[in-house]
Amino acid sequence: SIFVLYCIDSKKSDAIFEKIAQSTSSVLGMEGGEEGEEAAHGLEEGKFHGRYPHSLLTLFYPYTMFRDIVLDQPINDTDIPFFWHLHNSDELIIKQILTQCYGLELIELNDMHSIQKAKDVNLVSGLNRNKHVITSPFIRETAEIFTTDNFGRMMCFFRHPLDYDIHPSLLEQHPPNDNWLSRLLSNVHDRKIEFFDLAIAKQVVRQTCLVGQLDEMKVSIIRFQEHWGWNYTNGMSKEEGELCVDDAMMGNVPAETWMDHESEEFKTFYKTNSLDCQLYEQSRSAWRHHIQTIIPWEIQLSRDEDDDEDEE
């Protein structure tokens, strides 16, 4: 997010900068004080704070452990796929497709103990991006298992807040609240959520997520496959593979909720969840942009070869 100050008095200026600093500390999960202030500027020892750690335009740790889904192409051989399953129904469908259609092995980190163990043993260093996918409902905690030797590349599905089907493990950690997803991504749980918190959540979606949409599930899945260069398992042809995807989706994709936007019911819902509604629109925008900016693996390779020839 960008904060602009227009010729205002020093007291107002100080108040705004204090608010920004508090928000930054919240994202990093830190309190105030000298140590917190230093960390908020990307200087915390042992943490990777991205390419531009002193910029307000960058995401902060742990999101810096995810690749920029658009700019960091081609995919590095050391990058590890991470499927963040925020919703129950997405988890069931996508896991079936990853294993039965693409023959991938899932590393399921469904609780804090397994996440901590994966971090302690540097699990990602022994994984193969063509064979393994890490899955978890916990985005921030799982981000910390990745390293600067093995960054994560995240895939996730979004849906309108009317259709949230939040994973029960996440609800145990963070009970239902207004603008629930914006709070989760910006790490704001104990105070009123503000517009600049939404900006952080939007940046997470825009920068780190290979976005899938509930109403475009098959197209999204095929996009994931082509981007990673995954092949269908057991020698399946393209037609057989897509049929495998169809079978996994059949009867399992939940219907979307339709509501009159002029109704009092929707107005009340929107008033409580307006930031999450805007975050959903950001995910829609990112999905459309990915039509042009998410490059299939074969084209990534050919462009990389062309760049090598130009350097020679």
Short mmCIF file of C-alpha atoms in Angstrom, two decimals:
data_model
loop_
_atom_site.label_atom_id
_atom_site.label_comp_id
_atom_site.label_asym_id
_atom_site.label_seq_id
_atom_site.Cartn_x
_atom_site.Cartn_y
_atom_site.Cartn_z
CA SER A 1 0.00 0.00 0.00
CA ILE A 2 1.11 3.59 -0.64
CA PHE A 3 0.62 6.34 1.90
CA VAL A 4 0.71 9.92 0.57
CA LEU A 5 0.88 13.01 2.78
CA TYR A 6 -0.38 16.28 1.33
CA CYS A 7 1.02 19.37 3.11
CA ILE A 8 -0.59 18.69 6.46
CA ASP A 9 0.55 19.91 9.84
CA SER A 10 3.26 18.02 11.72
CA LYS A 11 0.95 16.64 14.42
CA LYS A 12 -1.31 15.03 11.82
CA SER A 13 1.74 13.82 9.94
CA ASP A 14 3.19 12.20 13.06
CA ALA A 15 -0.16 10.56 13.81
CA ILE A 16 -0.38 9.08 10.32
CA PHE A 17 3.17 7.74 10.42
CA GLU A 18 2.50 6.24 13.84
CA LYS A 19 -0.56 4.49 12.43
CA ILE A 20 1.50 3.12 9.54
CA ALA A 21 4.19 1.88 11.92
CA GLN A 22 1.60 0.15 14.10
CA SER A 23 0.11 -1.53 11.05
CA THR A 24 3.52 -2.71 9.88
CA SER A 25 4.30 -4.15 13.30
CA SER A 26 0.94 -5.92 13.26
CA VAL A 27 1.73 -7.56 9.93
CA LEU A 28 5.03 -8.80 11.31
CA GLY A 29 3.40 -10.03 14.50
CA MET A 30 5.49 -7.72 16.68
CA GLU A 31 4.99 -5.14 19.36
CA GLY A 32 6.51 -1.68 19.56
CA GLY A 33 9.84 -0.67 20.99
CA GLU A 34 13.23 -0.40 19.36
CA GLU A 35 13.42 -4.06 18.44
CA GLY A 36 9.96 -3.99 16.89
CA GLU A 37 10.66 -0.78 14.98
CA GLU A 38 13.89 -2.19 13.57
CA ALA A 39 12.14 -5.39 12.53
CA ALA A 40 9.28 -3.43 10.98
CA HIS A 41 11.80 -1.92 8.58
CA GLY A 42 12.93 -5.33 7.42
CA LEU A 43 15.99 -5.67 9.62
CA GLU A 44 14.97 -8.52 11.91
CA GLU A 45 17.90 -10.92 12.10
CA GLY A 46 17.37 -14.25 10.40
CA LYS A 47 14.29 -13.15 8.43
CA PHE A 48 14.17 -12.60 4.67
CA HIS A 49 12.36 -9.34 3.95
CA GLY A 50 12.38 -9.39 0.18
CA ARG A 51 14.13 -7.37 -2.48
CA TYR A 52 13.24 -3.97 -1.02
CA PRO A 53 13.04 -4.39 2.75
CA HIS A 54 12.86 -0.67 3.49
CA SER A 55 10.01 0.07 1.09
CA LEU A 56 6.38 0.50 2.13
CA LEU A 57 5.51 -1.10 -1.22
CA THR A 58 6.90 -4.51 -0.32
CA LEU A 59 5.28 -7.33 1.58
CA PHE A 60 6.85 -8.30 4.87
CA TYR A 61 7.94 -11.60 6.35
CA PRO A 62 6.65 -14.30 6.16
CA TYR A 63 5.02 -13.47 2.80
CA THR A 64 8.48 -12.76 1.40
CA MET A 65 9.03 -16.54 1.42
CA PHE A 66 6.61 -16.81 -1.50
CA ARG A 67 7.68 -16.04 -5.05
CA ASP A 68 6.14 -13.14 -6.91
CA ILE A 69 3.84 -15.25 -9.02
CA VAL A 70 4.16 -13.05 -12.12
CA LEU A 71 7.59 -11.43 -11.94
CA ASP A 72 9.48 -14.53 -10.81
CA GLN A 73 9.08 -16.51 -14.01
CA PRO A 74 10.35 -18.93 -15.23
CA ILE A 75 9.76 -21.22 -12.27
CA ASN A 76 13.01 -22.15 -10.55
CA ASP A 77 13.74 -25.86 -10.12
CA THR A 78 14.11 -25.25 -6.38
CA ASP A 79 10.66 -23.64 -6.01
CA ILE A 80 8.10 -25.76 -4.16
CA PRO A 81 4.34 -25.76 -4.95
CA PHE A 82 2.08 -24.80 -2.05
CA PHE A 83 -1.68 -25.26 -2.21
CA TRP A 84 -3.31 -23.05 0.42
CA HIS A 85 -6.76 -24.54 0.99
CA LEU A 86 -8.74 -21.87 2.73
CA HIS A 87 -12.08 -23.57 2.09
CA ASN A 88 -13.21 -27.12 2.85
CA SER A 89 -14.71 -27.91 -0.53
CA ASP A 90 -11.64 -26.62 -2.41
CA GLU A 91 -9.41 -28.89 -0.35
CA LEU A 92 -11.34 -32.06 -1.19
CA ILE A 93 -11.58 -31.39 -4.91
CA ILE A 94 -8.07 -30.10 -5.57
CA LYS A 95 -6.33 -32.77 -3.51
CA GLN A 96 -8.13 -35.46 -5.47
CA ILE A 97 -7.09 -33.87 -8.76
CA LEU A 98 -3.46 -33.38 -7.72
CA THR A 99 -3.09 -37.02 -6.68
CA GLN A 100 -5.36 -38.94 -9.07
CA CYS A 101 -5.00 -36.83 -12.22
CA TYR A 102 -1.41 -35.56 -11.94
CA GLY A 103 0.09 -38.29 -9.73
CA LEU A 104 1.59 -35.80 -7.29
CA GLU A 105 2.50 -36.58 -3.68
CA LEU A 106 0.95 -34.29 -1.08
CA ILE A 107 2.77 -33.08 2.02
CA GLU A 108 -0.17 -32.21 4.25
CA LEU A 109 0.57 -29.74 7.05
CA ASN A 110 -2.78 -29.54 8.78
CA ASP A 111 -1.69 -28.51 12.29
CA MET A 112 0.94 -26.42 14.03
CA HIS A 113 2.93 -29.45 15.17
CA SER A 114 3.46 -30.73 11.62
CA ILE A 115 4.33 -27.22 10.40
CA GLN A 116 6.91 -26.75 13.14
CA LYS A 117 8.40 -30.18 12.45
CA ALA A 118 8.66 -29.37 8.73
CA LYS A 119 10.46 -26.16 9.62
CA ASP A 120 12.82 -27.85 12.10
CA VAL A 121 13.98 -30.50 9.62
CA ASN A 122 14.07 -28.11 6.61
CA LEU A 123 11.55 -30.32 4.82
CA VAL A 124 11.46 -28.22 1.66
CA SER A 125 15.12 -28.90 0.91
CA GLY A 126 14.30 -32.54 0.15
CA LEU A 127 11.26 -31.95 -2.07
CA ASN A 128 10.97 -32.07 -5.85
CA ARG A 129 8.75 -29.47 -7.47
CA ASN A 130 7.67 -31.97 -10.14
CA LYS A 131 6.61 -34.60 -7.61
CA HIS A 132 5.49 -32.87 -4.41
CA VAL A 133 2.92 -30.28 -3.35
CA ILE A 134 2.70 -28.88 0.16
CA THR A 135 -0.87 -28.32 1.34
CA SER A 136 -2.16 -26.46 4.41
CA PRO A 137 -5.00 -24.21 5.56
CA PHE A 138 -2.44 -22.06 7.43
CA ILE A 139 -0.86 -19.49 5.13
CA ARG A 140 1.37 -17.43 7.44
CA GLU A 141 2.69 -20.34 9.48
CA THR A 142 3.37 -22.51 6.42
CA ALA A 143 5.17 -19.63 4.71
CA GLU A 144 7.85 -19.89 7.39
CA ILE A 145 8.92 -23.40 6.35
CA PHE A 146 10.22 -22.03 3.04
CA THR A 147 13.74 -20.67 2.72
CA THR A 148 15.76 -18.50 0.37
CA ASP A 149 17.04 -21.77 -1.14
CA ASN A 150 13.52 -23.13 -1.61
CA PHE A 151 10.87 -20.47 -2.03
CA GLY A 152 7.19 -21.37 -2.08
CA ARG A 153 4.87 -20.80 -5.02
CA MET A 154 1.32 -20.52 -3.80
CA MET A 155 -1.93 -21.61 -5.44
CA CYS A 156 -5.27 -20.74 -3.88
CA PHE A 157 -8.97 -20.46 -4.69
CA PHE A 158 -11.13 -17.49 -3.81
CA ARG A 159 -14.88 -17.05 -3.58
CA HIS A 160 -17.34 -14.34 -2.60
CA PRO A 161 -17.68 -13.85 1.17
CA LEU A 162 -21.30 -15.02 0.89
CA ASP A 163 -19.92 -18.45 -0.01
CA TYR A 164 -17.13 -18.82 2.57
CA ASP A 165 -16.58 -22.42 3.64
CA ILE A 166 -13.67 -21.73 5.98
CA HIS A 167 -11.53 -24.67 7.07
CA PRO A 168 -12.45 -25.61 10.67
CA SER A 169 -8.80 -25.49 11.78
CA LEU A 170 -8.65 -21.84 10.74
CA LEU A 171 -11.87 -21.04 12.58
CA GLU A 172 -10.47 -22.61 15.72
CA GLN A 173 -7.47 -20.32 15.43
CA HIS A 174 -9.46 -17.23 14.43
CA PRO A 175 -13.21 -17.37 15.22
CA PRO A 176 -15.70 -15.76 12.80
CA ASN A 177 -15.41 -11.99 12.62
CA ASP A 178 -16.17 -9.14 10.25
CA ASN A 179 -13.95 -9.11 7.13
CA TRP A 180 -12.50 -12.43 8.24
CA LEU A 181 -10.15 -13.04 5.30
CA SER A 182 -8.78 -9.49 5.22
CA ARG A 183 -8.04 -9.86 8.92
CA LEU A 184 -6.28 -13.19 8.36
CA LEU A 185 -4.01 -11.92 5.59
CA SER A 186 -3.15 -8.64 7.31
CA ASN A 187 -2.83 -10.32 10.73
CA VAL A 188 -5.29 -7.93 12.37
CA HIS A 189 -7.49 -9.73 14.88
CA ASP A 190 -7.80 -7.59 18.00
CA ARG A 191 -8.68 -4.13 16.71
CA LYS A 192 -10.85 -2.43 14.13
CA ILE A 193 -9.62 -3.32 10.68
CA GLU A 194 -8.71 -0.35 8.51
CA PHE A 195 -8.46 0.40 4.81
CA PHE A 196 -4.65 0.11 4.79
CA ASP A 197 -5.01 -3.42 6.25
CA LEU A 198 -7.07 -4.26 3.19
CA ALA A 199 -4.20 -2.94 1.04
CA ILE A 200 -1.88 -5.52 2.63
CA ALA A 201 -4.37 -8.33 2.01
CA LYS A 202 -4.80 -7.23 -1.60
CA GLN A 203 -1.05 -7.24 -2.13
CA VAL A 204 -0.82 -10.81 -0.81
CA VAL A 205 -3.42 -11.89 -3.37
CA ARG A 206 -1.94 -9.86 -6.22
CA GLN A 207 1.70 -10.77 -5.64
CA THR A 208 1.88 -14.24 -4.10
CA CYS A 209 -1.19 -16.18 -5.26
CA LEU A 210 -1.72 -18.12 -8.46
CA VAL A 211 -5.44 -17.41 -8.25
CA GLY A 212 -8.25 -19.86 -8.86
CA GLN A 213 -11.95 -18.97 -8.87
CA LEU A 214 -14.86 -21.10 -7.72
CA ASP A 215 -16.95 -20.38 -10.83
CA GLU A 216 -13.94 -21.05 -13.11
CA MET A 217 -12.57 -24.05 -11.30
CA LYS A 218 -11.65 -26.26 -14.27
CA VAL A 219 -10.05 -23.40 -16.20
CA SER A 220 -8.12 -22.46 -13.06
CA ILE A 221 -6.88 -26.02 -12.51
CA ILE A 222 -5.73 -26.37 -16.13
CA ARG A 223 -3.92 -23.04 -15.75
CA PHE A 224 -2.14 -24.38 -12.66
CA GLN A 225 -1.15 -27.53 -14.54
CA GLU A 226 0.20 -25.72 -17.59
CA HIS A 227 2.08 -23.19 -15.47
CA TRP A 228 3.87 -25.93 -13.52
CA GLY A 229 4.31 -28.23 -16.51
CA TRP A 230 2.59 -31.16 -14.77
CA ASN A 231 1.70 -34.20 -16.85
CA TYR A 232 -1.32 -36.40 -16.42
CA THR A 233 -0.53 -39.61 -14.55
CA ASN A 234 -0.54 -43.20 -15.84
CA GLY A 235 -0.02 -42.12 -19.43
CA MET A 236 -3.42 -40.43 -19.70
CA SER A 237 -4.03 -38.41 -22.85
CA LYS A 238 -5.12 -34.78 -22.60
CA GLU A 239 -8.73 -35.81 -23.12
CA GLU A 240 -8.50 -38.54 -20.48
CA GLY A 241 -6.77 -36.20 -18.07
CA GLU A 242 -9.42 -33.51 -18.43
CA LEU A 243 -12.08 -36.17 -17.91
CA CYS A 244 -10.27 -37.07 -14.65
CA VAL A 245 -10.56 -33.43 -13.60
CA ASP A 246 -14.24 -33.36 -14.55
CA ASP A 247 -14.92 -36.51 -12.51
CA ALA A 248 -13.31 -34.97 -9.41
CA MET A 249 -15.40 -31.85 -9.77
CA MET A 250 -18.69 -33.57 -10.58
CA GLY A 251 -21.22 -32.88 -7.86
CA ASN A 252 -18.54 -31.44 -5.55
CA VAL A 253 -18.30 -27.81 -6.65
CA PRO A 254 -20.64 -25.80 -4.42
CA ALA A 255 -23.22 -23.53 -6.00
CA GLU A 256 -22.72 -19.79 -5.66
CA THR A 257 -25.07 -17.71 -3.55
CA TRP A 258 -27.07 -15.10 -5.40
CA MET A 259 -28.55 -12.16 -3.52
CA ASP A 260 -30.23 -8.95 -4.62
CA HIS A 261 -27.68 -6.19 -4.00
CA GLU A 262 -30.51 -3.76 -3.32
CA SER A 263 -31.96 -5.94 -0.57
CA GLU A 264 -31.62 -4.99 3.08
CA GLU A 265 -30.08 -8.41 3.75
CA PHE A 266 -27.20 -7.78 1.34
CA LYS A 267 -26.70 -4.18 2.49
CA THR A 268 -26.33 -5.41 6.06
CA PHE A 269 -23.92 -8.13 4.96
CA TYR A 270 -21.86 -5.70 2.90
CA LYS A 271 -21.65 -3.18 5.70
CA THR A 272 -20.07 -5.84 7.91
CA ASN A 273 -17.85 -7.41 5.23
CA SER A 274 -17.13 -4.61 2.77
CA LEU A 275 -13.34 -5.13 2.88
CA ASP A 276 -13.64 -8.84 2.14
CA CYS A 277 -15.97 -8.04 -0.76
CA GLN A 278 -13.31 -5.69 -2.15
CA LEU A 279 -10.65 -8.35 -1.58
CA TYR A 280 -12.76 -10.78 -3.59
CA GLU A 281 -12.91 -8.27 -6.46
CA GLN A 282 -9.12 -8.05 -6.28
CA SER A 283 -8.91 -11.82 -6.69
CA ARG A 284 -11.22 -11.60 -9.73
CA SER A 285 -8.99 -8.95 -11.23
CA ALA A 286 -5.87 -11.03 -10.57
CA TRP A 287 -7.50 -14.09 -12.15
CA ARG A 288 -8.23 -12.12 -15.33
CA HIS A 289 -4.70 -10.69 -15.42
CA HIS A 290 -3.27 -14.18 -15.11
CA ILE A 291 -4.80 -15.06 -18.48
CA GLN A 292 -1.97 -13.02 -20.00
CA THR A 293 0.68 -13.00 -17.27
CA ILE A 294 0.83 -16.62 -16.06
CA ILE A 295 2.93 -18.39 -18.65
CA PRO A 296 2.74 -22.14 -19.45
CA TRP A 297 5.90 -24.04 -18.55
CA GLU A 298 6.90 -24.85 -22.14
CA ILE A 299 6.78 -21.18 -23.11
CA GLN A 300 8.70 -20.23 -19.96
CA LEU A 301 11.48 -22.59 -21.07
CA SER A 302 11.59 -21.29 -24.63
CA ARG A 303 11.73 -17.67 -23.48
CA ASP A 304 14.47 -18.50 -21.00
CA GLU A 305 16.50 -20.13 -23.78
CA ASP A 306 16.01 -17.06 -25.98
CA ASP A 307 17.30 -14.84 -23.14
CA ASP A 308 20.39 -17.04 -22.79
CA GLU A 309 21.09 -16.75 -26.51
CA ASP A 310 20.74 -12.97 -26.39
CA GLU A 311 23.25 -12.79 -23.52
CA GLU A 312 25.74 -14.84 -25.56
#
